[in-house]
Short mmCIF file of C-alpha atoms in Angstrom, two decimals:
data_model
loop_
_atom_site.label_atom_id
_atom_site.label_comp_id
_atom_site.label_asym_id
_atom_site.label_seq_id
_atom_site.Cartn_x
_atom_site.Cartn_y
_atom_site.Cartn_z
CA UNK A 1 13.10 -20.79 14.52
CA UNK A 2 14.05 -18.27 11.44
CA UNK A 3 17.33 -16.19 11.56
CA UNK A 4 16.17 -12.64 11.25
CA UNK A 5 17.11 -11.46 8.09
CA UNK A 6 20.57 -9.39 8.26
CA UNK A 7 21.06 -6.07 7.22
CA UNK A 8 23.73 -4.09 6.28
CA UNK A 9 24.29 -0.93 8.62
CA UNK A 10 23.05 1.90 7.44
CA UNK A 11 25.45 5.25 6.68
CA UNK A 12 23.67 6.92 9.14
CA UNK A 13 24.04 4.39 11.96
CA UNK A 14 27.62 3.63 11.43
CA UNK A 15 28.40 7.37 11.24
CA UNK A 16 26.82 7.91 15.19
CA UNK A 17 28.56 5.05 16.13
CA UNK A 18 31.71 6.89 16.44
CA UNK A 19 30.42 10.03 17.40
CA UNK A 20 30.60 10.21 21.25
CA UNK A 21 29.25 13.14 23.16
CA UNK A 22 31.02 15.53 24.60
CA UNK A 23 31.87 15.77 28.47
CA UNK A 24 30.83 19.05 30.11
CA UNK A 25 34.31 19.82 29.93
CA UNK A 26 34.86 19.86 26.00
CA UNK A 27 31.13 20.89 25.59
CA UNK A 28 30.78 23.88 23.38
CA UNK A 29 27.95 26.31 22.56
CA UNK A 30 27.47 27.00 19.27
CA UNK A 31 26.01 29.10 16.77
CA UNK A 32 24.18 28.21 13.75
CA UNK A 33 23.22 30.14 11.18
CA UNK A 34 23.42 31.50 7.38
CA UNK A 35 24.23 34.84 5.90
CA UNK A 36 21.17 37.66 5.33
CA UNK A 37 19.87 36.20 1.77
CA UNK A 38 20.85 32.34 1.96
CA UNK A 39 17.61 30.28 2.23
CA UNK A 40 19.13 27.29 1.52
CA UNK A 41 18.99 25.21 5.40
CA UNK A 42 19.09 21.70 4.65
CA UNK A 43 22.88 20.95 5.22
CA UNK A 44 22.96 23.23 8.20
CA UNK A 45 20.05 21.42 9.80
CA UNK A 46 22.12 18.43 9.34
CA UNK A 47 25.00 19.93 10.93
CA UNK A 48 23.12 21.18 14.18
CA UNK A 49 21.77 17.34 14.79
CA UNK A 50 25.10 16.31 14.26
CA UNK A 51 26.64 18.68 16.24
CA UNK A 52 23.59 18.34 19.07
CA UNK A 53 24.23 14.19 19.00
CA UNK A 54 27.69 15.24 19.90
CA UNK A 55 26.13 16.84 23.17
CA UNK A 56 27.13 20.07 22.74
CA UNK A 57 24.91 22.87 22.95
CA UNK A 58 23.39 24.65 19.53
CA UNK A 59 21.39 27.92 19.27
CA UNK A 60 20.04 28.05 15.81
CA UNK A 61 19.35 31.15 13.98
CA UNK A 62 18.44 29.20 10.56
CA UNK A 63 18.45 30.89 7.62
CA UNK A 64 18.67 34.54 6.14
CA UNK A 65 20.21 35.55 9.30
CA UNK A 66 20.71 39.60 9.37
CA UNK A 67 24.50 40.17 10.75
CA UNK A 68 23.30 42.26 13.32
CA UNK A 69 20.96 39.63 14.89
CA UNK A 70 23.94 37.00 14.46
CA UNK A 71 26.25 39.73 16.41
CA UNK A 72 23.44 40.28 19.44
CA UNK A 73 23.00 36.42 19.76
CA UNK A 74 26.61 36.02 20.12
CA UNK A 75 27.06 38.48 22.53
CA UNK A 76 24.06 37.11 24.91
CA UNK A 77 24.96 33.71 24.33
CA UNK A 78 28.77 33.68 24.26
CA UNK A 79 29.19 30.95 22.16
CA UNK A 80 32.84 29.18 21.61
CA UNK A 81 32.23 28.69 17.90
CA UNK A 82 29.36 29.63 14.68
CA UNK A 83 29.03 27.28 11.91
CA UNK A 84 27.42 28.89 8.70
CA UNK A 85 27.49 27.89 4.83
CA UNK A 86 26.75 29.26 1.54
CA UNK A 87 25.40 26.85 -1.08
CA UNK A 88 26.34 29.27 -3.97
CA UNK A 89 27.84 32.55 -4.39
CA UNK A 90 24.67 34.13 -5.71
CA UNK A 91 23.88 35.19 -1.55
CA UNK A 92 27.67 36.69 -0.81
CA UNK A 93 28.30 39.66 -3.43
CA UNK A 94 31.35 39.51 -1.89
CA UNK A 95 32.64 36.09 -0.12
CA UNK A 96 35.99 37.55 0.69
CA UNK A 97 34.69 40.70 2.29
CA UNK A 98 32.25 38.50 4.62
CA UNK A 99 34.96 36.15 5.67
CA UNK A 100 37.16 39.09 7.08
CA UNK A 101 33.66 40.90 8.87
CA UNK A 102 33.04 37.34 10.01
CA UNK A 103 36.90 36.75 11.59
CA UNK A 104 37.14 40.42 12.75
CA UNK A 105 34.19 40.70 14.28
CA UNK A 106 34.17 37.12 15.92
CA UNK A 107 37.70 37.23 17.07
CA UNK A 108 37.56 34.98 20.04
CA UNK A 109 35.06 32.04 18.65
CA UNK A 110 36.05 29.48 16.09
CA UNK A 111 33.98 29.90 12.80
CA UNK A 112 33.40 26.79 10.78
CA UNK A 113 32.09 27.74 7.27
CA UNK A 114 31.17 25.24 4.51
CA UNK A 115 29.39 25.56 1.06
CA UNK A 116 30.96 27.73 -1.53
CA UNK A 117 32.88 29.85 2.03
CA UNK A 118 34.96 27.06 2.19
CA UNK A 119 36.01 26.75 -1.31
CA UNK A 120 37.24 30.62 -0.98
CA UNK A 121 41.41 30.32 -1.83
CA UNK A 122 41.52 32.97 0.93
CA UNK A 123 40.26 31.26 3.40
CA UNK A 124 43.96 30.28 4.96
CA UNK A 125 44.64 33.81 5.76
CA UNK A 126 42.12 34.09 8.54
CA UNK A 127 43.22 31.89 11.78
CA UNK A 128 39.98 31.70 13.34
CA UNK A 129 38.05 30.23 9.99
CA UNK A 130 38.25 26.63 9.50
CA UNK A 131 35.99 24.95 6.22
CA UNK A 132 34.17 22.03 6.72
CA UNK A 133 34.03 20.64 3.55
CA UNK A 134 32.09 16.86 4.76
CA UNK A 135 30.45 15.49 7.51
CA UNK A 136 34.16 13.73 8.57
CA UNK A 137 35.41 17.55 8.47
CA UNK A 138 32.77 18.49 11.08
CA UNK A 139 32.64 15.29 13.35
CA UNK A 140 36.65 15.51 13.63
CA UNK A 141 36.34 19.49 14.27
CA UNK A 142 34.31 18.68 17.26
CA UNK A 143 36.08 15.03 18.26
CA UNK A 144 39.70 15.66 18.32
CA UNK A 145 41.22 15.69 21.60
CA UNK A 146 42.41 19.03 22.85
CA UNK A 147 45.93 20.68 22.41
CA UNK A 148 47.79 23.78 21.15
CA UNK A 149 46.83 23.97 17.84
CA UNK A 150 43.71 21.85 17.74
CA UNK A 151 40.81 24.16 16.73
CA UNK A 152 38.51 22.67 20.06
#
């Protein structure tokens, strides 16, 4: 009998291998979606798999999403965090301006941004912004075990 050939494991399968759902208890709702003018959906498609093969629940806008439709959704679907991106700063006139609507008007959720948002050197100020700068970032956002000043 031949050995089957061997192959190396893929990126893909070794990242999923330690990404373990979530129990109802740490399972979130979440958000997804990108600012009014940002057509660029690729990475955040990526995300909400990601974040779905984690088990928690995603409602996803997609992109070009008008901040008033972002605003009902949350308020219907009281979700515990929104994860968003901007691939350039040709969509946000004003990146700085957005974070602060974003954290003020999302107090209570956590608001993972990535893209150029997470680059911003203001982004420390707000305490409810966190960037997600790779897919580690993300998979550890939603992963780490619960305590005072862990983000889940």
């Amino acid at each position: 009998l031949r050995e089957p050939p061997r192959t190396t494991p893929s990126p893909h399968t070794t990242l999923f291998r330690y990404m373990s759902p979530a129990n109802d208890k740490n399972r979130k709702k979440v958000i997804m979606f990108l600012p009014d003018n940002e057509m660029h959906e690729m990475g955040l498609l990526v995300y909400s798999y990601l974040i779905q093969k984690l088990g928690h629940e995603v409602l996803y806008l997609g992109q070009a999403t008008p901040f008033s439709a972002l605003t009902e959704a949350s308020k219907k679907w009281h979700a515990d965090r929104l994860v968003t991106g901007v691939l350039s700063d040709l969509s946000i006139s004003k990146p700085e301006e957005y974070l602060n609507k974003l954290s003020t008007t999302f107090k209570s959720q956590k608001i993972l941004v990535s893209g150029s948002l997470a680059e911003e050197p203001v982004i420390e100020k707000y305490k409810n912004i966190y960037p997600i700068r790779s897919v580690t970032d993300l998979r550890n956002t939603f992963n780490k075990p619960a305590s005072g000043s862990d983000i889940i």
